[in-house]
Short mmCIF file of C-alpha atoms in Angstrom, two decimals:
data_model
loop_
_atom_site.label_atom_id
_atom_site.label_comp_id
_atom_site.label_asym_id
_atom_site.label_seq_id
_atom_site.Cartn_x
_atom_site.Cartn_y
_atom_site.Cartn_z
CA UNK A 1 79.77 162.42 52.71
CA UNK A 2 77.61 165.54 52.97
CA UNK A 3 75.40 165.93 56.03
CA UNK A 4 72.95 168.34 57.62
CA UNK A 5 72.93 168.35 61.42
CA UNK A 6 69.80 170.06 62.74
CA UNK A 7 70.07 171.04 66.41
CA UNK A 8 66.60 171.64 67.86
CA UNK A 9 67.01 173.72 71.00
CA UNK A 10 69.89 175.41 69.17
CA UNK A 11 70.29 178.25 71.70
CA UNK A 12 69.96 176.03 74.78
CA UNK A 13 72.56 175.02 77.37
CA UNK A 14 73.20 171.54 75.98
CA UNK A 15 74.01 172.90 72.54
CA UNK A 16 76.49 175.58 73.57
CA UNK A 17 78.00 173.71 76.56
CA UNK A 18 78.39 170.24 75.00
CA UNK A 19 77.38 169.85 71.37
CA UNK A 20 79.04 172.86 69.75
CA UNK A 21 82.37 172.32 71.56
CA UNK A 22 82.24 168.64 70.54
CA UNK A 23 81.52 169.52 66.92
CA UNK A 24 84.32 172.08 66.92
CA UNK A 25 86.77 169.48 68.29
CA UNK A 26 85.75 167.08 65.50
CA UNK A 27 86.28 169.95 63.03
CA UNK A 28 89.67 170.77 64.57
CA UNK A 29 90.74 167.10 64.49
CA UNK A 30 89.70 166.78 60.84
CA UNK A 31 87.23 163.99 61.66
CA UNK A 32 84.06 165.94 60.84
CA UNK A 33 83.06 164.84 57.31
CA UNK A 34 83.45 167.43 54.58
CA UNK A 35 80.34 169.03 53.11
CA UNK A 36 78.64 169.46 56.45
CA UNK A 37 76.10 172.03 57.57
CA UNK A 38 75.07 172.64 61.20
CA UNK A 39 71.71 174.35 61.63
CA UNK A 40 70.59 175.66 65.01
CA UNK A 41 66.81 175.76 65.45
CA UNK A 42 65.04 177.73 68.18
CA UNK A 43 62.26 180.27 68.71
CA UNK A 44 64.62 183.24 69.04
CA UNK A 45 64.58 185.72 66.17
CA UNK A 46 68.19 185.53 64.94
CA UNK A 47 70.01 185.79 61.64
CA UNK A 48 72.80 183.40 60.64
CA UNK A 49 75.37 186.07 61.58
CA UNK A 50 73.76 186.68 64.97
CA UNK A 51 73.67 182.95 65.70
CA UNK A 52 77.36 182.61 64.85
CA UNK A 53 78.14 185.53 67.14
CA UNK A 54 76.11 183.93 69.94
CA UNK A 55 77.97 180.63 69.63
CA UNK A 56 81.31 182.45 69.47
CA UNK A 57 80.53 184.28 72.71
CA UNK A 58 79.56 181.01 74.40
CA UNK A 59 82.92 179.45 73.55
CA UNK A 60 84.47 181.83 76.07
CA UNK A 61 82.79 179.74 78.79
CA UNK A 62 84.13 176.31 77.78
CA UNK A 63 87.48 175.00 79.02
CA UNK A 64 90.49 176.74 77.55
CA UNK A 65 91.86 173.79 75.56
CA UNK A 66 88.56 173.50 73.67
CA UNK A 67 88.27 177.18 72.69
CA UNK A 68 88.91 178.07 69.06
CA UNK A 69 91.26 180.78 67.95
CA UNK A 70 89.80 183.64 65.92
CA UNK A 71 90.98 181.99 62.71
CA UNK A 72 89.66 178.55 63.70
CA UNK A 73 86.24 179.90 64.61
CA UNK A 74 86.01 181.87 61.37
CA UNK A 75 86.41 178.62 59.43
CA UNK A 76 84.07 176.68 61.73
CA UNK A 77 81.44 179.43 61.52
CA UNK A 78 81.09 178.77 57.79
CA UNK A 79 79.26 175.56 58.78
CA UNK A 80 76.77 177.33 61.10
CA UNK A 81 73.28 178.44 60.10
CA UNK A 82 70.10 179.32 61.93
CA UNK A 83 66.38 178.67 61.51
CA UNK A 84 63.69 180.30 63.61
CA UNK A 85 61.03 177.69 64.36
CA UNK A 86 58.58 176.61 67.05
CA UNK A 87 58.55 172.80 67.31
CA UNK A 88 55.06 172.85 68.81
CA UNK A 89 53.64 174.75 65.80
CA UNK A 90 52.69 172.62 62.73
CA UNK A 91 52.75 175.79 60.61
CA UNK A 92 56.53 176.08 61.07
CA UNK A 93 57.52 172.69 59.64
CA UNK A 94 57.36 173.76 55.97
CA UNK A 95 60.20 176.18 56.81
CA UNK A 96 62.27 173.22 57.97
CA UNK A 97 61.46 171.31 54.79
CA UNK A 98 62.47 174.32 52.69
CA UNK A 99 65.76 174.62 54.57
CA UNK A 100 66.60 170.97 53.93
CA UNK A 101 65.60 171.23 50.28
CA UNK A 102 68.16 173.99 49.69
CA UNK A 103 70.54 171.13 48.98
CA UNK A 104 70.49 167.33 48.90
CA UNK A 105 72.60 166.04 51.79
CA UNK A 106 73.56 162.37 51.99
CA UNK A 107 72.53 162.27 55.64
CA UNK A 108 70.24 164.45 57.74
CA UNK A 109 70.54 164.21 61.52
CA UNK A 110 67.82 165.80 63.66
CA UNK A 111 69.04 166.23 67.24
CA UNK A 112 66.24 166.88 69.74
CA UNK A 113 67.88 168.78 72.60
CA UNK A 114 64.39 169.75 73.76
CA UNK A 115 61.76 168.75 76.30
CA UNK A 116 60.57 165.14 75.74
CA UNK A 117 56.99 166.42 75.66
CA UNK A 118 57.71 167.73 72.14
CA UNK A 119 58.93 164.41 70.73
CA UNK A 120 55.50 163.12 69.65
CA UNK A 121 54.48 166.40 67.96
CA UNK A 122 57.85 166.57 66.25
CA UNK A 123 57.55 163.05 64.81
CA UNK A 124 54.00 163.60 63.56
CA UNK A 125 54.86 166.88 61.85
CA UNK A 126 58.12 165.59 60.36
CA UNK A 127 56.12 162.79 58.73
CA UNK A 128 53.47 165.22 57.50
CA UNK A 129 56.23 167.32 55.89
CA UNK A 130 57.75 164.22 54.26
CA UNK A 131 61.00 164.52 56.20
CA UNK A 132 61.29 160.94 57.44
CA UNK A 133 63.05 159.42 54.43
CA UNK A 134 65.77 156.76 54.72
CA UNK A 135 68.57 159.36 54.88
CA UNK A 136 67.05 160.86 58.05
CA UNK A 137 68.27 160.06 61.58
CA UNK A 138 66.82 161.31 64.85
CA UNK A 139 68.73 161.70 68.12
CA UNK A 140 66.69 161.62 71.35
CA UNK A 141 68.12 163.09 74.55
CA UNK A 142 67.24 161.78 78.00
CA UNK A 143 65.08 161.62 79.95
CA UNK A 144 62.99 159.63 77.49
CA UNK A 145 59.82 159.63 79.53
CA UNK A 146 59.02 159.90 83.21
CA UNK A 147 58.08 156.27 83.81
CA UNK A 148 57.55 153.03 81.89
CA UNK A 149 54.21 154.10 80.41
CA UNK A 150 55.47 157.45 79.09
CA UNK A 151 58.65 155.83 77.76
CA UNK A 152 56.60 153.29 75.82
CA UNK A 153 54.36 156.03 74.49
CA UNK A 154 57.31 158.10 73.21
CA UNK A 155 59.00 155.06 71.67
CA UNK A 156 55.77 154.05 69.95
CA UNK A 157 55.34 157.55 68.49
CA UNK A 158 58.91 157.66 67.20
CA UNK A 159 58.75 154.13 65.75
CA UNK A 160 55.61 154.99 63.77
CA UNK A 161 57.67 157.53 61.84
CA UNK A 162 61.24 156.19 61.91
CA UNK A 163 62.70 152.69 61.77
CA UNK A 164 64.73 151.46 64.74
CA UNK A 165 67.93 151.90 62.73
CA UNK A 166 67.13 155.61 62.31
CA UNK A 167 66.64 156.21 66.06
CA UNK A 168 69.64 157.13 68.21
CA UNK A 169 68.76 157.25 71.94
CA UNK A 170 71.78 158.94 73.42
CA UNK A 171 73.43 158.25 76.77
CA UNK A 172 76.63 160.28 76.80
CA UNK A 173 78.24 157.99 79.39
CA UNK A 174 78.52 155.32 76.70
CA UNK A 175 80.65 157.70 74.64
CA UNK A 176 83.20 158.37 77.39
CA UNK A 177 86.68 157.08 76.55
CA UNK A 178 86.82 155.40 79.94
CA UNK A 179 83.68 153.38 79.19
CA UNK A 180 85.14 152.40 75.83
CA UNK A 181 88.18 151.16 77.70
CA UNK A 182 85.90 149.15 79.97
CA UNK A 183 84.72 147.19 76.94
CA UNK A 184 88.32 146.91 75.72
CA UNK A 185 89.47 145.71 79.15
CA UNK A 186 86.91 142.93 79.19
CA UNK A 187 86.71 141.82 75.59
CA UNK A 188 90.09 142.81 74.14
CA UNK A 189 92.30 141.21 76.80
CA UNK A 190 92.49 137.64 78.00
CA UNK A 191 93.77 138.60 81.46
CA UNK A 192 90.55 139.49 83.30
CA UNK A 193 87.72 137.62 81.59
CA UNK A 194 88.44 134.23 83.26
CA UNK A 195 88.26 136.01 86.66
CA UNK A 196 85.08 137.94 85.83
CA UNK A 197 82.68 135.76 87.80
CA UNK A 198 81.22 134.81 91.16
CA UNK A 199 84.06 132.46 92.15
CA UNK A 200 86.64 135.27 92.26
CA UNK A 201 84.67 138.52 92.70
CA UNK A 202 83.15 139.40 96.07
CA UNK A 203 81.23 142.56 95.10
CA UNK A 204 81.13 145.39 92.57
CA UNK A 205 80.52 149.06 93.41
CA UNK A 206 79.47 151.80 90.97
CA UNK A 207 79.80 155.38 92.21
CA UNK A 208 78.80 158.54 90.33
CA UNK A 209 79.37 161.45 92.71
CA UNK A 210 79.02 165.18 92.07
CA UNK A 211 80.06 168.14 94.19
CA UNK A 212 77.72 170.45 92.30
CA UNK A 213 74.12 170.97 93.28
CA UNK A 214 71.33 171.32 90.75
CA UNK A 215 72.67 174.65 89.45
CA UNK A 216 69.93 176.35 87.38
CA UNK A 217 67.85 173.22 86.79
CA UNK A 218 65.64 173.46 89.88
CA UNK A 219 62.25 173.05 88.18
CA UNK A 220 63.50 170.21 85.96
CA UNK A 221 65.33 168.36 88.72
CA UNK A 222 62.49 168.65 91.23
CA UNK A 223 60.23 166.72 88.85
CA UNK A 224 62.96 164.21 87.98
CA UNK A 225 65.27 163.30 90.86
CA UNK A 226 68.45 161.24 91.02
CA UNK A 227 66.85 157.88 90.26
CA UNK A 228 65.45 159.02 86.91
CA UNK A 229 68.32 161.38 86.12
CA UNK A 230 71.25 159.02 86.81
CA UNK A 231 70.33 155.48 87.87
CA UNK A 232 67.76 154.50 85.23
CA UNK A 233 70.17 155.35 82.43
CA UNK A 234 73.85 156.03 83.22
CA UNK A 235 74.34 153.72 86.21
CA UNK A 236 72.40 150.81 84.71
CA UNK A 237 74.33 151.13 81.44
CA UNK A 238 77.58 150.87 83.42
CA UNK A 239 76.21 147.85 85.26
CA UNK A 240 75.40 146.25 81.91
CA UNK A 241 78.91 146.89 80.60
CA UNK A 242 80.38 145.25 83.70
CA UNK A 243 77.94 142.35 83.88
CA UNK A 244 77.21 141.41 80.26
CA UNK A 245 78.41 138.25 78.56
CA UNK A 246 80.92 138.60 75.71
CA UNK A 247 78.99 139.48 72.53
CA UNK A 248 79.52 137.33 69.43
CA UNK A 249 80.94 140.36 67.58
CA UNK A 250 81.17 144.14 67.82
CA UNK A 251 77.96 144.84 65.89
CA UNK A 252 75.38 147.06 67.57
CA UNK A 253 72.67 144.45 68.07
CA UNK A 254 75.10 141.82 69.37
CA UNK A 255 76.23 144.24 72.09
CA UNK A 256 72.73 145.47 72.89
CA UNK A 257 71.34 141.93 73.04
CA UNK A 258 73.80 141.10 75.82
CA UNK A 259 73.04 144.30 77.74
CA UNK A 260 69.34 143.51 77.54
CA UNK A 261 69.97 140.08 79.08
CA UNK A 262 71.60 141.75 82.08
CA UNK A 263 68.65 144.08 82.62
CA UNK A 264 66.25 141.16 82.40
CA UNK A 265 68.35 139.23 84.92
CA UNK A 266 68.30 141.90 87.65
CA UNK A 267 66.56 140.56 90.73
CA UNK A 268 63.01 141.91 90.96
CA UNK A 269 62.14 144.08 93.91
CA UNK A 270 60.09 142.88 96.87
CA UNK A 271 58.67 144.99 99.73
CA UNK A 272 61.48 143.70 101.96
CA UNK A 273 64.33 144.45 99.54
CA UNK A 274 62.88 147.88 98.79
CA UNK A 275 63.10 148.67 102.51
CA UNK A 276 66.57 147.22 103.06
CA UNK A 277 68.38 147.74 99.77
CA UNK A 278 67.30 151.19 98.58
CA UNK A 279 68.34 154.44 100.27
CA UNK A 280 67.26 157.88 99.09
CA UNK A 281 68.56 161.14 100.44
CA UNK A 282 68.30 164.90 99.99
CA UNK A 283 71.09 167.34 100.75
CA UNK A 284 70.77 169.96 103.42
CA UNK A 285 73.05 172.89 104.17
CA UNK A 286 76.73 172.10 104.51
CA UNK A 287 80.20 172.99 103.30
CA UNK A 288 81.88 172.35 99.92
CA UNK A 289 85.62 173.15 99.63
CA UNK A 290 85.41 175.30 102.74
CA UNK A 291 82.52 177.39 101.40
CA UNK A 292 78.93 177.26 102.67
CA UNK A 293 76.44 175.38 100.49
CA UNK A 294 72.69 175.81 100.81
CA UNK A 295 70.09 173.11 101.20
CA UNK A 296 68.27 171.59 98.22
CA UNK A 297 64.94 173.06 99.30
CA UNK A 298 66.49 176.53 99.16
CA UNK A 299 67.42 176.14 95.48
CA UNK A 300 65.54 178.24 92.93
CA UNK A 301 62.71 176.33 91.30
CA UNK A 302 62.46 173.70 94.05
CA UNK A 303 59.11 173.41 95.79
CA UNK A 304 58.92 174.01 99.52
CA UNK A 305 58.82 170.70 101.37
CA UNK A 306 60.04 168.80 98.28
CA UNK A 307 60.55 165.03 98.66
CA UNK A 308 62.70 164.78 95.52
CA UNK A 309 65.82 162.68 96.08
CA UNK A 310 69.27 164.08 95.31
CA UNK A 311 71.00 160.85 96.40
CA UNK A 312 70.32 157.18 95.74
CA UNK A 313 72.18 154.10 96.94
CA UNK A 314 70.97 150.60 96.21
CA UNK A 315 71.99 146.96 96.22
CA UNK A 316 71.05 144.52 93.49
CA UNK A 317 72.11 141.18 92.02
CA UNK A 318 72.29 139.74 88.52
CA UNK A 319 70.45 136.43 88.78
CA UNK A 320 72.38 134.31 86.30
CA UNK A 321 75.06 131.62 86.31
CA UNK A 322 78.04 134.00 86.15
CA UNK A 323 76.98 136.42 88.89
CA UNK A 324 74.73 134.45 91.27
CA UNK A 325 75.18 135.77 94.82
CA UNK A 326 77.48 138.70 93.93
CA UNK A 327 76.07 142.01 95.20
CA UNK A 328 76.23 145.07 92.94
CA UNK A 329 76.07 148.42 94.73
CA UNK A 330 75.13 151.67 92.99
CA UNK A 331 75.25 155.15 94.50
CA UNK A 332 74.93 158.58 92.98
CA UNK A 333 74.24 162.00 94.38
CA UNK A 334 74.54 165.77 94.29
CA UNK A 335 76.54 167.91 96.73
CA UNK A 336 78.75 165.01 97.82
CA UNK A 337 82.27 165.19 99.25
CA UNK A 338 83.94 164.88 95.86
CA UNK A 339 83.41 164.68 92.12
CA UNK A 340 84.25 161.22 90.88
CA UNK A 341 82.82 158.37 88.89
CA UNK A 342 84.35 154.93 89.13
CA UNK A 343 83.64 151.21 89.21
CA UNK A 344 85.34 149.16 91.89
CA UNK A 345 85.67 145.41 91.41
CA UNK A 346 86.50 143.79 94.75
CA UNK A 347 87.99 140.32 94.49
CA UNK A 348 87.73 137.61 97.08
CA UNK A 349 90.70 137.06 99.43
CA UNK A 350 93.16 134.25 98.78
CA UNK A 351 91.48 130.97 99.80
CA UNK A 352 94.37 129.90 102.02
CA UNK A 353 96.50 132.52 103.75
CA UNK A 354 100.20 131.66 104.08
CA UNK A 355 101.32 135.28 104.53
CA UNK A 356 100.41 137.95 107.02
CA UNK A 357 98.51 140.83 105.43
CA UNK A 358 96.43 143.81 106.56
CA UNK A 359 93.01 142.90 107.91
CA UNK A 360 90.50 142.55 105.08
CA UNK A 361 93.12 143.11 102.38
CA UNK A 362 92.26 141.69 98.96
CA UNK A 363 92.82 142.55 95.33
CA UNK A 364 90.82 145.40 93.79
CA UNK A 365 90.42 146.75 90.29
CA UNK A 366 89.25 150.38 90.14
CA UNK A 367 88.06 151.69 86.78
CA UNK A 368 88.07 155.49 86.89
CA UNK A 369 85.56 157.26 84.64
CA UNK A 370 85.86 160.92 85.69
CA UNK A 371 87.58 163.25 86.32
CA UNK A 372 90.48 160.79 86.18
CA UNK A 373 90.43 158.27 83.35
CA UNK A 374 92.36 155.08 83.98
CA UNK A 375 92.78 151.85 85.90
CA UNK A 376 94.18 151.02 89.32
CA UNK A 377 95.02 147.42 90.18
CA UNK A 378 95.53 146.92 93.92
CA UNK A 379 97.76 143.99 94.84
CA UNK A 380 99.67 142.65 97.85
CA UNK A 381 103.47 142.35 97.83
CA UNK A 382 106.36 141.90 100.20
CA UNK A 383 107.88 145.03 101.64
CA UNK A 384 111.57 145.80 102.10
CA UNK A 385 113.49 143.01 103.80
CA UNK A 386 114.49 143.72 107.39
CA UNK A 387 117.74 141.94 108.25
CA UNK A 388 117.06 142.11 111.99
CA UNK A 389 113.73 140.35 111.63
CA UNK A 390 114.04 138.60 108.27
CA UNK A 391 111.62 135.74 109.01
CA UNK A 392 108.80 137.98 110.19
CA UNK A 393 109.00 140.51 107.35
CA UNK A 394 109.31 137.85 104.65
CA UNK A 395 105.87 136.59 105.67
CA UNK A 396 104.20 140.01 105.79
CA UNK A 397 102.50 141.58 102.76
CA UNK A 398 101.76 145.24 102.13
CA UNK A 399 99.34 146.90 99.67
CA UNK A 400 100.80 148.10 96.35
CA UNK A 401 99.10 149.31 93.19
CA UNK A 402 99.55 149.60 89.46
CA UNK A 403 98.19 152.90 88.16
CA UNK A 404 97.41 153.35 84.45
CA UNK A 405 96.52 156.93 83.49
CA UNK A 406 94.93 156.89 80.03
CA UNK A 407 94.88 160.68 79.77
CA UNK A 408 98.68 160.75 80.06
CA UNK A 409 99.12 157.89 77.60
CA UNK A 410 96.55 158.98 75.01
CA UNK A 411 95.90 162.61 75.97
CA UNK A 412 96.41 164.27 72.60
CA UNK A 413 94.50 161.51 70.82
CA UNK A 414 91.44 161.30 73.08
CA UNK A 415 87.97 161.82 71.65
CA UNK A 416 85.31 163.25 73.99
CA UNK A 417 81.97 161.57 74.61
CA UNK A 418 79.75 163.88 72.57
CA UNK A 419 82.33 164.17 69.78
CA UNK A 420 82.41 160.38 69.43
CA UNK A 421 78.63 160.04 69.60
CA UNK A 422 77.91 162.82 67.10
CA UNK A 423 80.35 161.32 64.61
CA UNK A 424 78.75 157.89 65.14
CA UNK A 425 75.30 159.31 64.38
CA UNK A 426 76.54 160.93 61.18
CA UNK A 427 78.16 157.62 60.18
CA UNK A 428 75.11 155.60 61.21
CA UNK A 429 76.85 153.51 63.92
CA UNK A 430 74.42 152.38 66.64
CA UNK A 431 76.84 150.52 68.94
CA UNK A 432 76.93 153.23 71.63
CA UNK A 433 73.22 154.04 71.58
CA UNK A 434 70.40 152.50 73.56
CA UNK A 435 67.73 150.33 71.97
CA UNK A 436 64.09 150.79 72.94
CA UNK A 437 63.77 147.39 74.65
CA UNK A 438 66.81 148.20 76.81
CA UNK A 439 65.22 151.45 77.92
CA UNK A 440 61.88 149.85 78.66
CA UNK A 441 63.51 147.08 80.71
CA UNK A 442 65.43 149.66 82.75
CA UNK A 443 62.22 151.60 83.43
CA UNK A 444 60.44 148.36 84.37
CA UNK A 445 63.12 147.61 86.94
CA UNK A 446 63.15 151.06 88.60
CA UNK A 447 59.39 151.54 88.58
CA UNK A 448 58.74 149.57 91.83
CA UNK A 449 61.18 151.93 93.56
CA UNK A 450 59.25 154.96 92.31
CA UNK A 451 55.97 153.39 93.39
CA UNK A 452 57.28 152.63 96.88
CA UNK A 453 58.43 156.23 97.30
CA UNK A 454 54.98 157.51 96.37
CA UNK A 455 53.60 155.71 99.41
CA UNK A 456 56.43 156.71 101.75
CA UNK A 457 55.37 159.71 103.79
CA UNK A 458 58.79 160.05 105.48
CA UNK A 459 60.54 161.25 102.35
CA UNK A 460 64.28 161.16 101.65
CA UNK A 461 66.87 160.97 104.43
CA UNK A 462 68.75 164.24 105.02
CA UNK A 463 72.50 164.54 104.55
CA UNK A 464 74.79 167.54 104.81
CA UNK A 465 76.26 168.99 101.63
CA UNK A 466 79.92 167.99 101.42
CA UNK A 467 79.45 164.51 102.88
CA UNK A 468 79.05 161.10 101.22
CA UNK A 469 75.29 160.93 101.72
CA UNK A 470 73.03 159.53 104.44
CA UNK A 471 74.52 157.13 106.98
CA UNK A 472 71.89 154.58 105.90
CA UNK A 473 73.92 154.10 102.72
CA UNK A 474 76.89 152.90 104.77
CA UNK A 475 74.64 150.71 106.90
CA UNK A 476 73.15 149.09 103.79
CA UNK A 477 76.50 147.91 102.45
CA UNK A 478 77.82 147.07 105.93
CA UNK A 479 75.06 144.48 106.39
CA UNK A 480 76.91 142.39 103.79
CA UNK A 481 80.24 142.93 105.55
CA UNK A 482 81.52 145.47 102.99
CA UNK A 483 82.14 149.23 102.90
CA UNK A 484 82.35 152.08 100.42
CA UNK A 485 85.88 152.96 99.29
CA UNK A 486 86.35 156.06 101.44
CA UNK A 487 85.19 154.18 104.56
CA UNK A 488 87.43 151.10 104.29
#
């Protein structure tokens, strides 16, 4: 199957940090379809040879295992081409049409790694140039809008030009092998599904923590914040994967229908729950790995006196038969004490205790997403028998755990998130992409939080870089009698 993959924003960070390494890995693994052409599009004045040299130099900055040898890059470079073009200029679109007409590819994928403000202009001009035929697919990067209204506006513009089956709204978390294993855990094994409900689960915690600050994205992040950047998309998609009902099959719409039901079942916000169940924070100066780390307001591109949140913790519930009364906790932040993403499923204690066990001990399932990829199942078991006090020790339980490391088991066979998603777009598989009604429902749910913050003159709570966020986050979960993992 021949394909043209057009990367708008072809000299930008996303392309050289994520997309090109993913495409090279697919090429190296032999999974990239033959007859492909990858065209970088940007406003820089470059030749094909100069673009190839630029991408080659950028590979020096990706992790060692993903760098090509000289011979490998020489073969990969044969797929790379460049087109100088300004997406905001209607006069430049005939050049794009001419480039695509150089050959007749079975599939044309247009990947918009650009500012969302260009999406509407792009769609209008693509239609005017006659480039929205049935073989065309468009990939939209987040954030898709700034609020519900702008998200609807972008979706309406795109849908006027492309059908829903041509639109791939990407959330790279859905492409992570660990998230794929989350679906496999639930719907490919009989072990856990009967326990996946309110009668046996006490609470579920989703943590996406980063040690890094905002790096060079100050201007972007200061107008976005953690709620829009992480909660509205990544965290809610993980919540859907945990909370959804089993789909009738593995088809894209069957899966997305069930995720949509979860989003529609999230308890609506009230003034009281907004005060008690939502915590926002902003990092101040602190220490990361023994080195000093500056405050958020000192970052380049951040406005003085900024109220943008770099941390969010919240409590919600899925108001349906399966999950009634089970709290779901979400937290995410920058400059935290560690880099980790995981989902912790905390089960209820045994209903009748006949053994002695540590205070508060109960079974836990921890699904690690990054940097570790695997499962931990925490159980209780008898320790070593003590002949001098046999009766006492035989009635005492101690924590033990089963640890499954998927990287060790499948390491050489693993497919990265962007590699999987790019191959799915080329093949036309929508399972791991977000439908417009899912996105709109997620925006609808977070919008009351955004509105409440507009009217909050106090701003985000401060926390020191290198900690786990504001103490109010711990107080929020403690009101239910629970604690975050590192505090228990």
